[in-house]
Amino acid sequence: MGVGLAAGSVRVRYLVYFQYLGTDFNGVAAVRGAQHAVGVQNYLEEAAERLNSVVPVKFTISSRTDAGVHALSNAAHLDIERRSGQPPFTPEELTEALNTHLRHPAIRVLQAFRVPSDFHARYAATSRTYLYRLATGCPRPDQLSVFERNRCWALQADCLDVAAMQEAAQHLLGTHDFSAFQSAGSPAASSVRTLRQASVSPDPASPFVLPQESRKLQFWSLEFESQSFLYRQVRRMTAVLVAVGLGALTPAQVKAILESRDPLGRHQTRVAPAHGLFLKSVLYPDLGSAPMQPHAPSESTAQKS
C-alpha cells in the first residue's frame, strides 16, 4: 500500500469519494494561474495542504464535470507522504481532516480508502452513472422553488411523451459509435462506447415544493450508465430525448442521428443545461461505490459529460 521513501517516510495512496453542488465552480478540475474561476479540485487541494504532507498533494479526478454540473459521488486518488515517525492517516482520519479544512460549504468528502500505489481513479473505474433531473409544468423559471433552482432543467411544457422518450432511449443502449453525441474538442481516441442504462422515470414530489405548487409540477429522472462517456455526451443525449418528449423529434429520428455519426449535424444545437446534471456514482471492481449512497434532492466518464 505504501512506498518507502527517503528518511523513513512512507507515501500512501488513497481513494476518496466526494460530492459537490457545482453551481459556484468552474467544473471539478482545478483552475491554474491567476484566473478568478475556481474548480472543486482547487478547494480539495487547498484543504490537503493543511495535512503537512512532505510532498504537495495532487488529486487525480476520476470523472471530470463541467461548470454547473453537480456530483452526488465523484472520486479521486491522492498520495500523502508523512514525515518520518508519523503513521499514515487512517481512511477515517483523512476524511475528517479534509472536511475540517475544506473552505467551501458546497463540497464534502464522503469516505476514503487506502489503495495500492499503482491504483488510478480514472482508469480503474468500471462504471459511471449520471442522473439528469427535469421539471415540467413550470411556465417560467422564476416559478420554480428557490430550493430547486440550478438543480433541474425546468421545461415550459406541461407534460412529456415519456413512452416515446423510453422508446428512443432503447436505440441508444448497447455498443455504438456515439460521434453524433459528442461536442467538439473531445480528446477521446475513440468515440465507441457501451451504454448499459438509459432510463426515463417519474420522480416523487419534491419536498422543496409547496403543496399548492406540486399539483402543477412534475419531476423526472433520466439515468445513463457506462464505463465512460464522451465530452458532453450525457447532456446531448438528454437534449435529444427531451426533444422527443416534446414532439420535436421521433424515436426513429434519434436512431438516425446515432447512425449518422455526424458530430456537426443540426441536432448538435441541442445541449441540455449543465445545472440539471448530477454524477451519481463511480464504481470500482474491488470497492464498489461509497457505502453512503446519496440521493438526488427530489427524494454524476472520464471525460466531462
Short mmCIF file of N, CA and C in Angstrom, two decimals, residues 94-196:
data_model
loop_
_atom_site.label_atom_id
_atom_site.label_comp_id
_atom_site.label_asym_id
_atom_site.label_seq_id
_atom_site.Cartn_x
_atom_site.Cartn_y
_atom_site.Cartn_z
N LEU A 94 -8.34 10.72 7.50
CA LEU A 94 -8.19 11.54 6.29
C LEU A 94 -9.51 12.21 5.92
N THR A 95 -10.60 11.46 5.96
CA THR A 95 -11.91 12.02 5.65
C THR A 95 -12.24 13.19 6.58
N GLU A 96 -12.03 12.99 7.88
CA GLU A 96 -12.35 14.03 8.85
C GLU A 96 -11.46 15.25 8.67
N ALA A 97 -10.16 15.02 8.41
CA ALA A 97 -9.23 16.14 8.26
C ALA A 97 -9.56 16.98 7.03
N LEU A 98 -9.85 16.33 5.91
CA LEU A 98 -10.18 17.08 4.70
C LEU A 98 -11.45 17.90 4.90
N ASN A 99 -12.46 17.30 5.50
CA ASN A 99 -13.71 18.04 5.74
C ASN A 99 -13.50 19.20 6.70
N THR A 100 -12.61 19.02 7.67
CA THR A 100 -12.32 20.10 8.63
C THR A 100 -11.71 21.30 7.93
N HIS A 101 -10.86 21.05 6.95
CA HIS A 101 -10.11 22.14 6.31
C HIS A 101 -10.75 22.65 5.02
N LEU A 102 -11.81 22.00 4.53
CA LEU A 102 -12.48 22.50 3.33
C LEU A 102 -13.13 23.84 3.61
N ARG A 103 -12.89 24.81 2.73
CA ARG A 103 -13.39 26.17 2.96
C ARG A 103 -14.69 26.48 2.22
N HIS A 104 -15.18 25.53 1.43
CA HIS A 104 -16.43 25.80 0.70
C HIS A 104 -17.52 24.86 1.18
N PRO A 105 -18.67 25.41 1.60
CA PRO A 105 -19.74 24.57 2.15
C PRO A 105 -20.42 23.66 1.14
N ALA A 106 -20.17 23.87 -0.15
CA ALA A 106 -20.83 23.06 -1.17
C ALA A 106 -20.01 21.83 -1.57
N ILE A 107 -18.94 21.53 -0.80
CA ILE A 107 -18.10 20.36 -1.06
C ILE A 107 -18.02 19.53 0.21
N ARG A 108 -18.10 18.23 0.07
CA ARG A 108 -17.99 17.34 1.23
C ARG A 108 -17.28 16.06 0.81
N VAL A 109 -16.31 15.61 1.61
CA VAL A 109 -15.66 14.32 1.39
C VAL A 109 -16.52 13.25 2.07
N LEU A 110 -16.88 12.22 1.33
CA LEU A 110 -17.77 11.18 1.84
C LEU A 110 -17.02 10.08 2.57
N GLN A 111 -15.95 9.59 1.94
CA GLN A 111 -15.22 8.46 2.52
C GLN A 111 -13.89 8.29 1.81
N ALA A 112 -12.96 7.62 2.47
CA ALA A 112 -11.63 7.37 1.90
C ALA A 112 -11.27 5.90 2.06
N PHE A 113 -10.41 5.42 1.16
CA PHE A 113 -9.89 4.06 1.23
C PHE A 113 -8.39 4.10 0.94
N ARG A 114 -7.62 3.24 1.59
CA ARG A 114 -6.24 3.03 1.15
C ARG A 114 -6.26 2.09 -0.03
N VAL A 115 -5.46 2.41 -1.04
CA VAL A 115 -5.42 1.61 -2.26
C VAL A 115 -3.97 1.36 -2.66
N PRO A 116 -3.70 0.41 -3.54
CA PRO A 116 -2.33 0.15 -3.99
C PRO A 116 -1.70 1.38 -4.65
N SER A 117 -0.39 1.43 -4.64
CA SER A 117 0.32 2.60 -5.15
C SER A 117 0.15 2.79 -6.66
N ASP A 118 -0.28 1.74 -7.37
CA ASP A 118 -0.50 1.88 -8.82
C ASP A 118 -1.98 2.05 -9.18
N PHE A 119 -2.82 2.22 -8.18
CA PHE A 119 -4.25 2.42 -8.43
C PHE A 119 -4.47 3.77 -9.11
N HIS A 120 -5.37 3.81 -10.10
CA HIS A 120 -5.67 5.06 -10.80
C HIS A 120 -7.18 5.28 -10.81
N ALA A 121 -7.61 6.40 -10.23
CA ALA A 121 -9.04 6.66 -10.06
C ALA A 121 -9.79 6.76 -11.37
N ARG A 122 -9.13 7.25 -12.40
CA ARG A 122 -9.81 7.39 -13.69
C ARG A 122 -9.87 6.06 -14.44
N TYR A 123 -8.73 5.40 -14.57
CA TYR A 123 -8.67 4.22 -15.43
C TYR A 123 -9.21 2.96 -14.76
N ALA A 124 -9.25 2.92 -13.43
CA ALA A 124 -9.73 1.72 -12.74
C ALA A 124 -11.24 1.66 -12.64
N ALA A 125 -11.92 2.75 -12.89
CA ALA A 125 -13.38 2.77 -12.77
C ALA A 125 -14.03 1.89 -13.83
N THR A 126 -14.99 1.09 -13.41
CA THR A 126 -15.69 0.20 -14.34
C THR A 126 -17.10 0.68 -14.65
N SER A 127 -17.60 1.65 -13.91
CA SER A 127 -18.96 2.13 -14.14
C SER A 127 -19.10 3.56 -13.66
N ARG A 128 -19.78 4.36 -14.47
CA ARG A 128 -20.15 5.73 -14.08
C ARG A 128 -21.63 5.92 -14.41
N THR A 129 -22.36 6.47 -13.46
CA THR A 129 -23.79 6.71 -13.66
C THR A 129 -24.08 8.19 -13.51
N TYR A 130 -24.78 8.74 -14.48
CA TYR A 130 -25.21 10.14 -14.44
C TYR A 130 -26.72 10.20 -14.32
N LEU A 131 -27.19 11.17 -13.56
CA LEU A 131 -28.60 11.44 -13.37
C LEU A 131 -28.91 12.83 -13.90
N TYR A 132 -29.96 12.94 -14.71
CA TYR A 132 -30.39 14.26 -15.17
C TYR A 132 -31.83 14.48 -14.71
N ARG A 133 -32.07 15.63 -14.05
CA ARG A 133 -33.38 15.94 -13.49
C ARG A 133 -34.11 16.98 -14.35
N LEU A 134 -35.37 16.67 -14.65
CA LEU A 134 -36.24 17.56 -15.41
C LEU A 134 -37.44 17.95 -14.55
N ALA A 135 -38.03 19.11 -14.85
CA ALA A 135 -39.29 19.52 -14.24
C ALA A 135 -40.22 20.01 -15.33
N THR A 136 -41.46 19.54 -15.32
CA THR A 136 -42.47 20.04 -16.25
C THR A 136 -43.54 20.80 -15.47
N GLY A 137 -44.33 21.59 -16.20
CA GLY A 137 -45.38 22.37 -15.55
C GLY A 137 -44.88 23.64 -14.92
N CYS A 138 -43.79 24.18 -15.46
CA CYS A 138 -43.20 25.41 -14.91
C CYS A 138 -43.07 26.42 -16.05
N PRO A 139 -44.11 27.23 -16.30
CA PRO A 139 -44.10 28.15 -17.45
C PRO A 139 -42.92 29.11 -17.46
N ARG A 140 -42.48 29.55 -16.28
CA ARG A 140 -41.33 30.46 -16.21
C ARG A 140 -40.35 29.94 -15.16
N PRO A 141 -39.05 30.09 -15.42
CA PRO A 141 -38.04 29.63 -14.45
C PRO A 141 -38.21 30.23 -13.07
N ASP A 142 -38.70 31.47 -12.99
CA ASP A 142 -38.83 32.11 -11.68
C ASP A 142 -39.99 31.53 -10.87
N GLN A 143 -40.78 30.65 -11.47
CA GLN A 143 -41.86 29.99 -10.74
C GLN A 143 -41.40 28.71 -10.05
N LEU A 144 -40.16 28.33 -10.29
CA LEU A 144 -39.60 27.15 -9.65
C LEU A 144 -39.14 27.50 -8.24
N SER A 145 -39.37 26.60 -7.30
CA SER A 145 -38.92 26.82 -5.92
C SER A 145 -37.45 27.21 -5.89
N VAL A 146 -37.09 28.15 -5.04
CA VAL A 146 -35.69 28.58 -4.96
C VAL A 146 -34.79 27.42 -4.57
N PHE A 147 -35.34 26.42 -3.89
CA PHE A 147 -34.54 25.28 -3.46
C PHE A 147 -34.30 24.28 -4.58
N GLU A 148 -35.03 24.43 -5.68
CA GLU A 148 -34.84 23.55 -6.84
C GLU A 148 -34.09 24.24 -7.98
N ARG A 149 -33.87 25.54 -7.87
CA ARG A 149 -33.17 26.25 -8.94
C ARG A 149 -31.73 25.76 -9.02
N ASN A 150 -31.27 25.63 -10.24
CA ASN A 150 -29.93 25.10 -10.51
C ASN A 150 -29.78 23.65 -10.08
N ARG A 151 -30.92 22.94 -9.90
CA ARG A 151 -30.89 21.52 -9.56
C ARG A 151 -31.66 20.69 -10.58
N CYS A 152 -32.30 21.36 -11.55
CA CYS A 152 -33.07 20.65 -12.57
C CYS A 152 -33.26 21.58 -13.77
N TRP A 153 -33.66 20.99 -14.89
CA TRP A 153 -33.98 21.75 -16.10
C TRP A 153 -35.50 21.94 -16.10
N ALA A 154 -35.95 23.17 -15.88
CA ALA A 154 -37.38 23.48 -15.83
C ALA A 154 -37.89 23.71 -17.24
N LEU A 155 -38.75 22.82 -17.70
CA LEU A 155 -39.32 22.92 -19.05
C LEU A 155 -40.65 23.65 -18.99
N GLN A 156 -40.92 24.45 -20.00
CA GLN A 156 -42.18 25.19 -20.04
C GLN A 156 -43.37 24.28 -20.33
N ALA A 157 -43.11 23.10 -20.87
CA ALA A 157 -44.19 22.18 -21.22
C ALA A 157 -44.91 21.66 -19.98
N ASP A 158 -46.19 21.36 -20.14
CA ASP A 158 -46.97 20.79 -19.03
C ASP A 158 -46.75 19.29 -18.88
N CYS A 159 -46.32 18.64 -19.97
CA CYS A 159 -46.13 17.20 -19.90
C CYS A 159 -45.12 16.76 -20.96
N LEU A 160 -44.69 15.51 -20.84
CA LEU A 160 -43.76 14.91 -21.79
C LEU A 160 -44.35 13.59 -22.28
N ASP A 161 -44.02 13.22 -23.51
CA ASP A 161 -44.40 11.91 -24.02
C ASP A 161 -43.32 10.93 -23.55
N VAL A 162 -43.50 10.43 -22.34
CA VAL A 162 -42.47 9.60 -21.72
C VAL A 162 -42.32 8.27 -22.45
N ALA A 163 -43.41 7.71 -22.94
CA ALA A 163 -43.32 6.45 -23.68
C ALA A 163 -42.43 6.60 -24.92
N ALA A 164 -42.56 7.71 -25.62
CA ALA A 164 -41.72 7.96 -26.80
C ALA A 164 -40.27 8.15 -26.38
N MET A 165 -40.04 8.84 -25.26
CA MET A 165 -38.67 9.03 -24.76
C MET A 165 -38.04 7.68 -24.41
N GLN A 166 -38.82 6.81 -23.77
CA GLN A 166 -38.30 5.49 -23.41
C GLN A 166 -37.99 4.66 -24.65
N GLU A 167 -38.84 4.78 -25.66
CA GLU A 167 -38.58 4.07 -26.92
C GLU A 167 -37.31 4.59 -27.57
N ALA A 168 -37.13 5.90 -27.59
CA ALA A 168 -35.93 6.49 -28.18
C ALA A 168 -34.68 6.08 -27.41
N ALA A 169 -34.79 6.02 -26.08
CA ALA A 169 -33.64 5.65 -25.24
C ALA A 169 -33.15 4.24 -25.56
N GLN A 170 -34.08 3.36 -25.96
CA GLN A 170 -33.69 1.99 -26.29
C GLN A 170 -32.73 1.95 -27.48
N HIS A 171 -32.85 2.91 -28.39
CA HIS A 171 -31.95 2.95 -29.55
C HIS A 171 -30.51 3.29 -29.12
N LEU A 172 -30.36 3.92 -27.97
CA LEU A 172 -29.03 4.34 -27.52
C LEU A 172 -28.30 3.24 -26.75
N LEU A 173 -29.05 2.25 -26.26
CA LEU A 173 -28.43 1.19 -25.47
C LEU A 173 -27.52 0.31 -26.31
N GLY A 174 -26.47 -0.20 -25.68
CA GLY A 174 -25.54 -1.09 -26.37
C GLY A 174 -24.27 -0.38 -26.80
N THR A 175 -23.49 -1.06 -27.63
CA THR A 175 -22.21 -0.52 -28.09
C THR A 175 -22.39 0.17 -29.44
N HIS A 176 -22.04 1.45 -29.47
CA HIS A 176 -22.21 2.25 -30.69
C HIS A 176 -21.08 3.26 -30.81
N ASP A 177 -20.94 3.79 -32.02
CA ASP A 177 -20.11 4.97 -32.23
C ASP A 177 -21.00 6.17 -31.91
N PHE A 178 -20.69 6.87 -30.80
CA PHE A 178 -21.51 7.99 -30.34
C PHE A 178 -20.97 9.34 -30.83
N SER A 179 -20.31 9.35 -31.98
CA SER A 179 -19.75 10.60 -32.51
C SER A 179 -20.80 11.70 -32.60
N ALA A 180 -22.03 11.34 -32.94
CA ALA A 180 -23.09 12.34 -33.12
C ALA A 180 -23.48 13.01 -31.81
N PHE A 181 -23.05 12.43 -30.68
CA PHE A 181 -23.44 12.97 -29.38
C PHE A 181 -22.25 13.53 -28.60
N GLN A 182 -21.14 13.78 -29.27
CA GLN A 182 -20.01 14.38 -28.57
C GLN A 182 -19.81 15.81 -29.05
N SER A 183 -19.33 16.64 -28.15
CA SER A 183 -19.05 18.04 -28.50
C SER A 183 -17.67 18.16 -29.10
N ALA A 184 -17.47 19.22 -29.86
CA ALA A 184 -16.16 19.49 -30.45
C ALA A 184 -15.13 19.65 -29.34
N GLY A 185 -13.91 19.21 -29.62
CA GLY A 185 -12.85 19.36 -28.64
C GLY A 185 -12.65 18.14 -27.76
N SER A 186 -13.41 17.07 -28.02
CA SER A 186 -13.26 15.86 -27.22
C SER A 186 -11.90 15.23 -27.47
N PRO A 187 -11.14 14.93 -26.40
CA PRO A 187 -9.81 14.34 -26.57
C PRO A 187 -9.84 12.83 -26.72
N ALA A 188 -11.03 12.22 -26.71
CA ALA A 188 -11.13 10.76 -26.75
C ALA A 188 -10.56 10.20 -28.05
N ALA A 189 -9.76 9.13 -27.93
CA ALA A 189 -9.17 8.49 -29.10
C ALA A 189 -10.22 7.74 -29.91
N SER A 190 -11.23 7.23 -29.23
CA SER A 190 -12.31 6.50 -29.89
C SER A 190 -13.65 7.04 -29.39
N SER A 191 -14.62 7.10 -30.29
CA SER A 191 -15.96 7.56 -29.91
C SER A 191 -16.92 6.39 -29.70
N VAL A 192 -16.39 5.18 -29.66
CA VAL A 192 -17.22 4.00 -29.40
C VAL A 192 -17.38 3.82 -27.89
N ARG A 193 -18.62 3.70 -27.45
CA ARG A 193 -18.92 3.50 -26.03
C ARG A 193 -20.04 2.46 -25.91
N THR A 194 -20.12 1.84 -24.74
CA THR A 194 -21.19 0.89 -24.46
C THR A 194 -22.09 1.49 -23.39
N LEU A 195 -23.31 1.83 -23.78
CA LEU A 195 -24.28 2.40 -22.85
C LEU A 195 -25.11 1.26 -22.27
N ARG A 196 -25.00 1.06 -20.96
CA ARG A 196 -25.66 -0.08 -20.32
C ARG A 196 -27.01 0.29 -19.70
#
